[in-house]
mmCIF file of N, CA, C and O in Angstrom:
data_model
loop_
_atom_site.group_PDB
_atom_site.id
_atom_site.type_symbol
_atom_site.label_atom_id
_atom_site.label_comp_id
_atom_site.label_asym_id
_atom_site.label_seq_id
_atom_site.Cartn_x
_atom_site.Cartn_y
_atom_site.Cartn_z
ATOM 1 N N MET A 1 131.834 51.986 49.447
ATOM 2 C CA MET A 1 132.606 50.667 48.985
ATOM 3 C C MET A 1 132.660 49.879 49.607
ATOM 4 O O MET A 1 133.252 49.932 51.076
ATOM 5 N N GLY A 2 132.362 48.506 49.645
ATOM 6 C CA GLY A 2 133.609 47.203 50.219
ATOM 7 C C GLY A 2 134.685 47.077 50.672
ATOM 8 O O GLY A 2 135.471 48.400 50.210
ATOM 9 N N ILE A 3 134.946 46.122 51.330
ATOM 10 C CA ILE A 3 136.383 46.528 51.308
ATOM 11 C C ILE A 3 137.648 46.208 50.127
ATOM 12 O O ILE A 3 138.217 46.226 49.904
ATOM 13 N N VAL A 4 136.603 44.983 48.973
ATOM 14 C CA VAL A 4 137.189 44.997 47.309
ATOM 15 C C VAL A 4 138.338 45.937 47.193
ATOM 16 O O VAL A 4 138.780 46.439 46.804
ATOM 17 N N SER A 5 136.662 46.824 46.914
ATOM 18 C CA SER A 5 137.015 48.159 46.533
ATOM 19 C C SER A 5 138.598 49.032 46.301
ATOM 20 O O SER A 5 138.579 49.741 46.168
ATOM 21 N N TRP A 6 138.007 49.137 48.085
ATOM 22 C CA TRP A 6 139.353 49.831 48.943
ATOM 23 C C TRP A 6 140.351 49.096 49.079
ATOM 24 O O TRP A 6 141.317 49.892 48.301
ATOM 25 N N ILE A 7 140.211 47.593 48.810
ATOM 26 C CA ILE A 7 141.879 47.506 48.025
ATOM 27 C C ILE A 7 141.845 47.421 46.797
ATOM 28 O O ILE A 7 143.249 47.565 46.211
ATOM 29 N N ILE A 8 141.499 47.594 45.610
ATOM 30 C CA ILE A 8 141.484 47.942 44.192
ATOM 31 C C ILE A 8 142.018 48.792 44.285
ATOM 32 O O ILE A 8 143.196 49.769 43.712
ATOM 33 N N LEU A 9 141.014 49.762 44.798
ATOM 34 C CA LEU A 9 141.079 51.604 45.420
ATOM 35 C C LEU A 9 143.025 51.682 45.454
ATOM 36 O O LEU A 9 143.555 52.355 44.807
ATOM 37 N N GLY A 10 143.086 50.967 46.150
ATOM 38 C CA GLY A 10 144.495 50.906 46.897
ATOM 39 C C GLY A 10 145.660 50.706 46.142
ATOM 40 O O GLY A 10 146.593 51.393 46.370
ATOM 41 N N LEU A 11 145.427 49.903 45.706
ATOM 42 C CA LEU A 11 146.382 49.079 44.290
ATOM 43 C C LEU A 11 146.892 49.836 43.425
ATOM 44 O O LEU A 11 148.214 50.242 42.926
ATOM 45 N N LEU A 12 145.964 50.274 42.940
ATOM 46 C CA LEU A 12 145.824 51.554 41.828
ATOM 47 C C LEU A 12 146.862 52.738 42.165
ATOM 48 O O LEU A 12 147.482 52.985 41.638
ATOM 49 N N ALA A 13 146.148 52.982 43.930
ATOM 50 C CA ALA A 13 146.512 54.407 43.908
ATOM 51 C C ALA A 13 147.984 54.495 44.753
ATOM 52 O O ALA A 13 149.383 55.160 44.220
ATOM 53 N N GLY A 14 148.932 52.485 44.960
ATOM 54 C CA GLY A 14 150.257 52.056 44.975
ATOM 55 C C GLY A 14 150.919 52.526 44.089
ATOM 56 O O GLY A 14 151.866 53.406 43.609
ATOM 57 N N GLY A 15 150.475 52.228 42.623
ATOM 58 C CA GLY A 15 150.832 52.559 41.395
ATOM 59 C C GLY A 15 151.478 53.910 41.339
ATOM 60 O O GLY A 15 151.612 54.550 40.599
ATOM 61 N N ILE A 16 150.176 54.858 41.510
ATOM 62 C CA ILE A 16 150.024 56.036 40.398
ATOM 63 C C ILE A 16 151.095 56.730 42.278
ATOM 64 O O ILE A 16 151.873 57.188 41.273
ATOM 65 N N ALA A 17 151.610 56.031 42.968
ATOM 66 C CA ALA A 17 152.309 57.465 44.060
ATOM 67 C C ALA A 17 153.442 56.192 43.058
ATOM 68 O O ALA A 17 154.862 57.391 43.597
ATOM 69 N N LYS A 18 153.582 55.383 42.985
ATOM 70 C CA LYS A 18 154.856 54.191 42.198
ATOM 71 C C LYS A 18 155.626 55.559 41.168
ATOM 72 O O LYS A 18 156.863 55.490 40.912
ATOM 73 N N ILE A 19 154.233 55.941 39.905
ATOM 74 C CA ILE A 19 154.451 57.170 39.004
ATOM 75 C C ILE A 19 154.795 58.202 39.440
ATOM 76 O O ILE A 19 155.731 58.958 38.702
ATOM 77 N N LEU A 20 154.559 58.675 40.717
ATOM 78 C CA LEU A 20 154.227 60.278 41.089
ATOM 79 C C LEU A 20 156.528 60.295 41.727
ATOM 80 O O LEU A 20 156.471 61.261 42.061
ATOM 81 N N LEU A 21 156.716 58.912 42.916
ATOM 82 C CA LEU A 21 157.688 59.119 43.334
ATOM 83 C C LEU A 21 158.725 58.267 43.223
ATOM 84 O O LEU A 21 158.846 56.868 43.267
ATOM 85 N N PRO A 22 159.201 57.738 41.476
ATOM 86 C CA PRO A 22 159.893 57.255 41.044
ATOM 87 C C PRO A 22 161.438 56.764 41.953
ATOM 88 O O PRO A 22 161.531 57.947 42.492
ATOM 89 N N GLY A 23 161.814 56.148 41.539
ATOM 90 C CA GLY A 23 163.042 56.262 42.647
ATOM 91 C C GLY A 23 163.259 54.502 42.914
ATOM 92 O O GLY A 23 162.080 53.037 43.080
ATOM 93 N N ARG A 24 164.466 54.000 43.577
ATOM 94 C CA ARG A 24 164.069 52.750 44.018
ATOM 95 C C ARG A 24 164.129 52.192 45.594
ATOM 96 O O ARG A 24 163.867 52.623 46.550
ATOM 97 N N ASP A 25 162.834 51.934 45.840
ATOM 98 C CA ASP A 25 161.462 52.045 46.692
ATOM 99 C C ASP A 25 161.777 50.535 48.072
ATOM 100 O O ASP A 25 162.545 49.480 47.294
ATOM 101 N N PRO A 26 162.052 50.324 48.870
ATOM 102 C CA PRO A 26 162.469 49.304 49.971
ATOM 103 C C PRO A 26 160.924 48.977 49.948
ATOM 104 O O PRO A 26 160.548 49.220 49.600
ATOM 105 N N GLY A 27 161.219 47.581 49.040
ATOM 106 C CA GLY A 27 159.912 46.294 49.107
ATOM 107 C C GLY A 27 159.979 46.579 48.396
ATOM 108 O O GLY A 27 158.869 45.703 47.902
ATOM 109 N N GLY A 28 159.891 46.963 46.839
ATOM 110 C CA GLY A 28 159.604 46.670 45.266
ATOM 111 C C GLY A 28 158.515 47.336 44.836
ATOM 112 O O GLY A 28 157.953 48.013 45.627
ATOM 113 N N THR A 29 157.929 47.128 44.027
ATOM 114 C CA THR A 29 156.841 47.009 42.804
ATOM 115 C C THR A 29 155.587 46.793 43.879
ATOM 116 O O THR A 29 154.347 47.373 44.845
ATOM 117 N N LEU A 30 156.121 45.401 44.855
ATOM 118 C CA LEU A 30 154.298 45.327 45.700
ATOM 119 C C LEU A 30 154.621 45.659 47.085
ATOM 120 O O LEU A 30 153.877 45.876 47.199
ATOM 121 N N GLY A 31 155.892 46.243 47.478
ATOM 122 C CA GLY A 31 156.104 46.713 48.333
ATOM 123 C C GLY A 31 155.284 48.080 48.761
ATOM 124 O O GLY A 31 154.536 48.493 49.476
ATOM 125 N N THR A 32 155.473 48.904 47.381
ATOM 126 C CA THR A 32 154.278 49.517 47.191
ATOM 127 C C THR A 32 152.384 49.669 46.604
ATOM 128 O O THR A 32 152.236 50.838 47.240
ATOM 129 N N LEU A 33 152.542 48.391 46.375
ATOM 130 C CA LEU A 33 151.305 48.710 45.866
ATOM 131 C C LEU A 33 150.552 47.812 48.071
ATOM 132 O O LEU A 33 149.660 48.674 47.831
ATOM 133 N N VAL A 34 151.255 47.455 48.297
ATOM 134 C CA VAL A 34 150.730 47.314 49.960
ATOM 135 C C VAL A 34 150.920 48.504 50.814
ATOM 136 O O VAL A 34 149.907 48.490 50.942
ATOM 137 N N PHE A 35 151.880 49.478 50.364
ATOM 138 C CA PHE A 35 151.352 50.550 50.743
ATOM 139 C C PHE A 35 150.206 51.427 49.979
ATOM 140 O O PHE A 35 149.644 52.288 50.740
ATOM 141 N N GLY A 36 149.926 50.967 48.845
ATOM 142 C CA GLY A 36 149.338 51.823 48.284
ATOM 143 C C GLY A 36 147.047 51.530 48.790
ATOM 144 O O GLY A 36 146.519 52.279 49.727
ATOM 145 N N VAL A 37 147.153 49.864 49.118
ATOM 146 C CA VAL A 37 146.195 50.164 49.882
ATOM 147 C C VAL A 37 146.177 50.553 51.389
ATOM 148 O O VAL A 37 145.173 50.935 51.873
ATOM 149 N N ALA A 38 147.471 50.349 52.370
ATOM 150 C CA ALA A 38 147.066 51.090 53.556
ATOM 151 C C ALA A 38 147.316 52.246 53.951
ATOM 152 O O ALA A 38 146.104 53.556 54.750
ATOM 153 N N GLY A 39 147.491 53.355 52.396
ATOM 154 C CA GLY A 39 147.460 54.036 52.495
ATOM 155 C C GLY A 39 146.003 55.237 51.684
ATOM 156 O O GLY A 39 145.458 55.896 52.374
ATOM 157 N N ALA A 40 144.919 54.090 50.748
ATOM 158 C CA ALA A 40 143.734 54.118 51.196
ATOM 159 C C ALA A 40 143.184 54.683 52.413
ATOM 160 O O ALA A 40 142.211 54.952 52.364
ATOM 161 N N PHE A 41 143.053 53.313 53.221
ATOM 162 C CA PHE A 41 142.341 53.110 54.258
ATOM 163 C C PHE A 41 143.108 54.249 55.047
ATOM 164 O O PHE A 41 142.638 55.285 55.620
ATOM 165 N N VAL A 42 144.901 55.325 55.338
ATOM 166 C CA VAL A 42 144.830 56.224 56.668
ATOM 167 C C VAL A 42 143.870 56.955 55.699
ATOM 168 O O VAL A 42 143.812 57.821 56.181
ATOM 169 N N GLY A 43 144.429 57.249 54.317
ATOM 170 C CA GLY A 43 143.838 58.485 53.301
ATOM 171 C C GLY A 43 142.143 58.472 53.644
ATOM 172 O O GLY A 43 141.811 60.331 54.065
ATOM 173 N N GLY A 44 141.615 58.083 53.419
ATOM 174 C CA GLY A 44 139.667 57.963 53.539
ATOM 175 C C GLY A 44 139.594 58.435 55.077
ATOM 176 O O GLY A 44 138.877 58.614 55.179
ATOM 177 N N TRP A 45 140.503 57.459 55.882
ATOM 178 C CA TRP A 45 140.078 57.887 57.821
ATOM 179 C C TRP A 45 140.947 59.101 57.867
ATOM 180 O O TRP A 45 139.714 59.911 58.526
ATOM 181 N N LEU A 46 141.699 59.745 57.377
ATOM 182 C CA LEU A 46 141.885 60.979 57.404
ATOM 183 C C LEU A 46 141.577 62.382 57.265
ATOM 184 O O LEU A 46 140.990 63.470 58.077
ATOM 185 N N SER A 47 140.549 61.740 55.495
ATOM 186 C CA SER A 47 139.168 62.896 55.109
ATOM 187 C C SER A 47 138.691 62.719 55.910
ATOM 188 O O SER A 47 137.616 63.758 56.094
ATOM 189 N N ALA A 48 137.697 61.667 56.267
ATOM 190 C CA ALA A 48 136.790 61.631 56.934
ATOM 191 C C ALA A 48 136.950 62.465 59.038
ATOM 192 O O ALA A 48 136.238 62.480 59.065
ATOM 193 N N LYS A 49 137.844 62.184 58.865
ATOM 194 C CA LYS A 49 138.085 62.031 60.550
ATOM 195 C C LYS A 49 138.491 63.905 60.537
ATOM 196 O O LYS A 49 138.375 64.320 61.176
ATOM 197 N N PHE A 50 139.530 64.315 60.033
ATOM 198 C CA PHE A 50 139.742 65.907 60.107
ATOM 199 C C PHE A 50 139.731 66.723 59.317
ATOM 200 O O PHE A 50 139.521 68.112 59.318
ATOM 201 N N LEU A 51 139.228 65.985 57.930
ATOM 202 C CA LEU A 51 138.868 67.159 57.177
ATOM 203 C C LEU A 51 137.072 66.871 56.184
ATOM 204 O O LEU A 51 136.735 68.039 55.863
ATOM 205 N N ASP A 52 136.824 66.790 57.876
ATOM 206 C CA ASP A 52 134.855 66.147 57.804
ATOM 207 C C ASP A 52 134.452 66.271 56.139
ATOM 208 O O ASP A 52 133.426 66.613 56.153
ATOM 209 N N ARG A 53 135.099 65.479 55.791
ATOM 210 C CA ARG A 53 135.008 65.134 54.807
ATOM 211 C C ARG A 53 134.699 63.521 54.717
ATOM 212 O O ARG A 53 135.381 62.604 54.253
ATOM 213 N N PRO A 54 133.470 63.273 54.338
ATOM 214 C CA PRO A 54 133.325 61.377 54.899
ATOM 215 C C PRO A 54 133.079 60.580 53.583
ATOM 216 O O PRO A 54 133.438 61.073 52.627
ATOM 217 N N VAL A 55 133.190 59.237 53.610
ATOM 218 C CA VAL A 55 134.205 58.846 52.263
ATOM 219 C C VAL A 55 132.798 57.968 51.569
ATOM 220 O O VAL A 55 132.036 57.794 52.284
ATOM 221 N N ARG A 56 133.049 59.017 50.437
ATOM 222 C CA ARG A 56 131.435 58.384 50.123
ATOM 223 C C ARG A 56 131.813 57.465 49.210
ATOM 224 O O ARG A 56 132.276 56.367 49.420
ATOM 225 N N HIS A 57 130.501 56.396 48.729
ATOM 226 C CA HIS A 57 130.486 55.044 48.490
ATOM 227 C C HIS A 57 130.515 54.780 47.117
ATOM 228 O O HIS A 57 129.597 53.802 46.770
ATOM 229 N N ASP A 58 130.798 55.389 46.401
ATOM 230 C CA ASP A 58 131.138 55.506 44.886
ATOM 231 C C ASP A 58 132.393 55.496 44.777
ATOM 232 O O ASP A 58 133.412 55.998 44.747
ATOM 233 N N PHE A 59 132.308 54.477 43.841
ATOM 234 C CA PHE A 59 134.184 54.537 43.058
ATOM 235 C C PHE A 59 134.576 54.852 42.680
ATOM 236 O O PHE A 59 135.687 55.460 42.987
ATOM 237 N N PHE A 60 134.045 56.157 42.035
ATOM 238 C CA PHE A 60 134.782 56.937 41.274
ATOM 239 C C PHE A 60 134.936 58.636 41.633
ATOM 240 O O PHE A 60 134.590 59.648 40.745
ATOM 241 N N ASP A 61 134.226 58.655 42.959
ATOM 242 C CA ASP A 61 134.546 59.938 43.421
ATOM 243 C C ASP A 61 135.490 60.475 43.417
ATOM 244 O O ASP A 61 136.775 59.715 43.916
ATOM 245 N N GLY A 62 136.053 62.087 43.276
ATOM 246 C CA GLY A 62 137.991 62.843 42.893
ATOM 247 C C GLY A 62 138.661 62.415 44.280
ATOM 248 O O GLY A 62 139.304 62.520 44.523
ATOM 249 N N ALA A 63 136.964 63.352 45.775
ATOM 250 C CA ALA A 63 138.212 63.069 46.065
ATOM 251 C C ALA A 63 138.179 62.559 47.032
ATOM 252 O O ALA A 63 139.722 62.169 48.073
ATOM 253 N N THR A 64 137.348 60.987 46.665
ATOM 254 C CA THR A 64 138.445 59.106 47.861
ATOM 255 C C THR A 64 139.469 59.234 46.428
ATOM 256 O O THR A 64 140.132 58.635 47.681
ATOM 257 N N TRP A 65 139.503 59.199 45.414
ATOM 258 C CA TRP A 65 141.217 59.330 44.753
ATOM 259 C C TRP A 65 142.003 60.015 45.551
ATOM 260 O O TRP A 65 142.965 59.313 45.504
ATOM 261 N N LEU A 66 141.797 61.201 45.753
ATOM 262 C CA LEU A 66 142.997 61.851 46.166
ATOM 263 C C LEU A 66 143.200 61.819 48.023
ATOM 264 O O LEU A 66 144.191 61.782 47.767
ATOM 265 N N ALA A 67 142.550 61.367 48.488
ATOM 266 C CA ALA A 67 142.625 60.864 49.424
ATOM 267 C C ALA A 67 143.356 59.560 49.648
ATOM 268 O O ALA A 67 144.357 59.517 50.457
ATOM 269 N N ALA A 68 143.321 58.513 48.723
ATOM 270 C CA ALA A 68 143.648 57.036 48.874
ATOM 271 C C ALA A 68 145.301 57.344 48.790
ATOM 272 O O ALA A 68 145.896 56.873 48.450
ATOM 273 N N ILE A 69 145.134 57.792 47.352
ATOM 274 C CA ILE A 69 146.929 58.709 46.394
ATOM 275 C C ILE A 69 147.047 58.865 47.291
ATOM 276 O O ILE A 69 148.759 59.466 47.466
ATOM 277 N N GLY A 70 147.245 60.781 47.978
ATOM 278 C CA GLY A 70 147.707 60.798 49.166
ATOM 279 C C GLY A 70 147.563 60.836 50.349
ATOM 280 O O GLY A 70 149.958 60.616 50.556
ATOM 281 N N GLY A 71 147.086 59.020 50.570
ATOM 282 C CA GLY A 71 147.716 58.338 52.145
ATOM 283 C C GLY A 71 148.479 57.995 51.401
ATOM 284 O O GLY A 71 149.869 57.021 52.469
ATOM 285 N N ALA A 72 148.967 57.331 50.323
ATOM 286 C CA ALA A 72 150.549 56.286 49.753
ATOM 287 C C ALA A 72 151.109 57.417 49.799
ATOM 288 O O ALA A 72 152.405 56.840 50.256
ATOM 289 N N LEU A 73 151.303 57.859 49.416
ATOM 290 C CA LEU A 73 152.479 58.844 48.827
ATOM 291 C C LEU A 73 152.854 59.563 50.505
ATOM 292 O O LEU A 73 154.458 58.761 50.336
ATOM 293 N N VAL A 74 152.110 59.512 51.137
ATOM 294 C CA VAL A 74 152.755 60.100 52.584
ATOM 295 C C VAL A 74 152.828 58.386 53.536
ATOM 296 O O VAL A 74 153.955 58.478 54.409
ATOM 297 N N LEU A 75 152.669 57.819 53.415
ATOM 298 C CA LEU A 75 153.551 56.527 53.799
ATOM 299 C C LEU A 75 155.042 56.374 53.095
ATOM 300 O O LEU A 75 155.488 55.607 53.396
ATOM 301 N N LEU A 76 154.407 56.240 51.303
ATOM 302 C CA LEU A 76 155.715 55.684 50.982
ATOM 303 C C LEU A 76 156.999 56.964 51.428
ATOM 304 O O LEU A 76 157.664 56.106 51.980
ATOM 305 N N ILE A 77 156.367 58.204 51.270
ATOM 306 C CA ILE A 77 157.165 58.918 52.013
ATOM 307 C C ILE A 77 158.050 59.073 53.310
ATOM 308 O O ILE A 77 159.476 58.315 53.659
ATOM 309 N N LEU A 78 157.130 58.429 54.459
ATOM 310 C CA LEU A 78 157.458 58.071 55.452
ATOM 311 C C LEU A 78 158.765 57.056 55.903
ATOM 312 O O LEU A 78 159.016 56.674 56.502
ATOM 313 N N TYR A 79 158.121 55.243 55.085
ATOM 314 C CA TYR A 79 159.071 54.188 54.893
ATOM 315 C C TYR A 79 160.378 54.744 54.268
ATOM 316 O O TYR A 79 161.160 54.291 55.068
ATOM 317 N N ARG A 80 159.998 55.240 52.983
ATOM 318 C CA ARG A 80 161.833 55.997 52.335
ATOM 319 C C ARG A 80 162.453 56.883 53.117
ATOM 320 O O ARG A 80 164.034 56.883 53.402
ATOM 321 N N LEU A 81 161.804 57.905 54.267
ATOM 322 C CA LEU A 81 162.548 58.354 54.887
ATOM 323 C C LEU A 81 163.032 57.647 56.180
ATOM 324 O O LEU A 81 164.318 57.888 56.894
ATOM 325 N N LEU A 82 162.209 56.240 56.870
ATOM 326 C CA LEU A 82 162.988 55.649 58.105
ATOM 327 C C LEU A 82 163.696 54.686 57.846
ATOM 328 O O LEU A 82 164.512 54.887 58.153
ATOM 329 N N PHE A 83 163.082 54.169 56.282
ATOM 330 C CA PHE A 83 163.910 52.902 56.249
ATOM 331 C C PHE A 83 164.800 52.776 54.905
ATOM 332 O O PHE A 83 165.268 51.348 54.448
ATOM 333 N N GLY A 84 164.986 54.024 53.871
ATOM 334 C CA GLY A 84 164.755 54.380 52.530
ATOM 335 C C GLY A 84 166.745 53.705 53.020
ATOM 336 O O GLY A 84 167.395 53.121 51.401
ATOM 337 N N ASN A 85 167.181 53.829 53.360
ATOM 338 C CA ASN A 85 168.320 53.970 53.553
ATOM 339 C C ASN A 85 169.389 52.898 53.884
ATOM 340 O O ASN A 85 170.459 52.536 53.727
ATOM 341 N N SER A 86 168.540 52.158 54.664
ATOM 342 C CA SER A 86 168.745 50.644 55.899
ATOM 343 C C SER A 86 169.638 49.788 53.865
ATOM 344 O O SER A 86 170.309 48.957 54.328
ATOM 345 N N ARG A 87 169.423 50.033 53.015
ATOM 346 C CA ARG A 87 169.367 49.452 51.689
ATOM 347 C C ARG A 87 170.926 49.631 51.271
ATOM 348 O O ARG A 87 171.559 48.902 51.103
ATOM 349 N N ASP A 88 171.069 51.041 51.111
ATOM 350 C CA ASP A 88 172.248 51.666 50.799
ATOM 351 C C ASP A 88 173.921 51.303 51.530
ATOM 352 O O ASP A 88 174.982 51.199 51.017
ATOM 353 N N ALA A 89 172.972 51.326 52.753
ATOM 354 C CA ALA A 89 174.154 51.017 53.843
ATOM 355 C C ALA A 89 174.906 48.793 53.983
ATOM 356 O O ALA A 89 176.350 48.901 54.466
ATOM 357 N N ARG A 90 173.798 48.906 53.328
ATOM 358 C CA ARG A 90 174.389 47.354 53.460
ATOM 359 C C ARG A 90 175.423 47.174 51.709
ATOM 360 O O ARG A 90 176.247 45.891 51.547
ATOM 361 N N ARG A 91 175.665 48.079 50.714
ATOM 362 C CA ARG A 91 176.881 47.676 49.967
ATOM 363 C C ARG A 91 177.957 47.578 50.019
ATOM 364 O O ARG A 91 178.564 47.983 51.251
#
């Protein structure tokens, strides 16, 4: 897959992560989509590096989608844990 395909996959993965983890996110919907793009890259890298599952060049590969969504979820959860309460403290 090319870089444009990873960006599209990441945007969709970020949207799915937002649906799976509803709530008020730091950064809003746009931030969640950015986490999706970053999560797609991180998930693909982790899958290839540690799970010995090389990234396929097929956009519709289920394992690639799971890795991208999983990466987006992990980044979103980490961001919420680290910075999620800072918005509430300003009130």
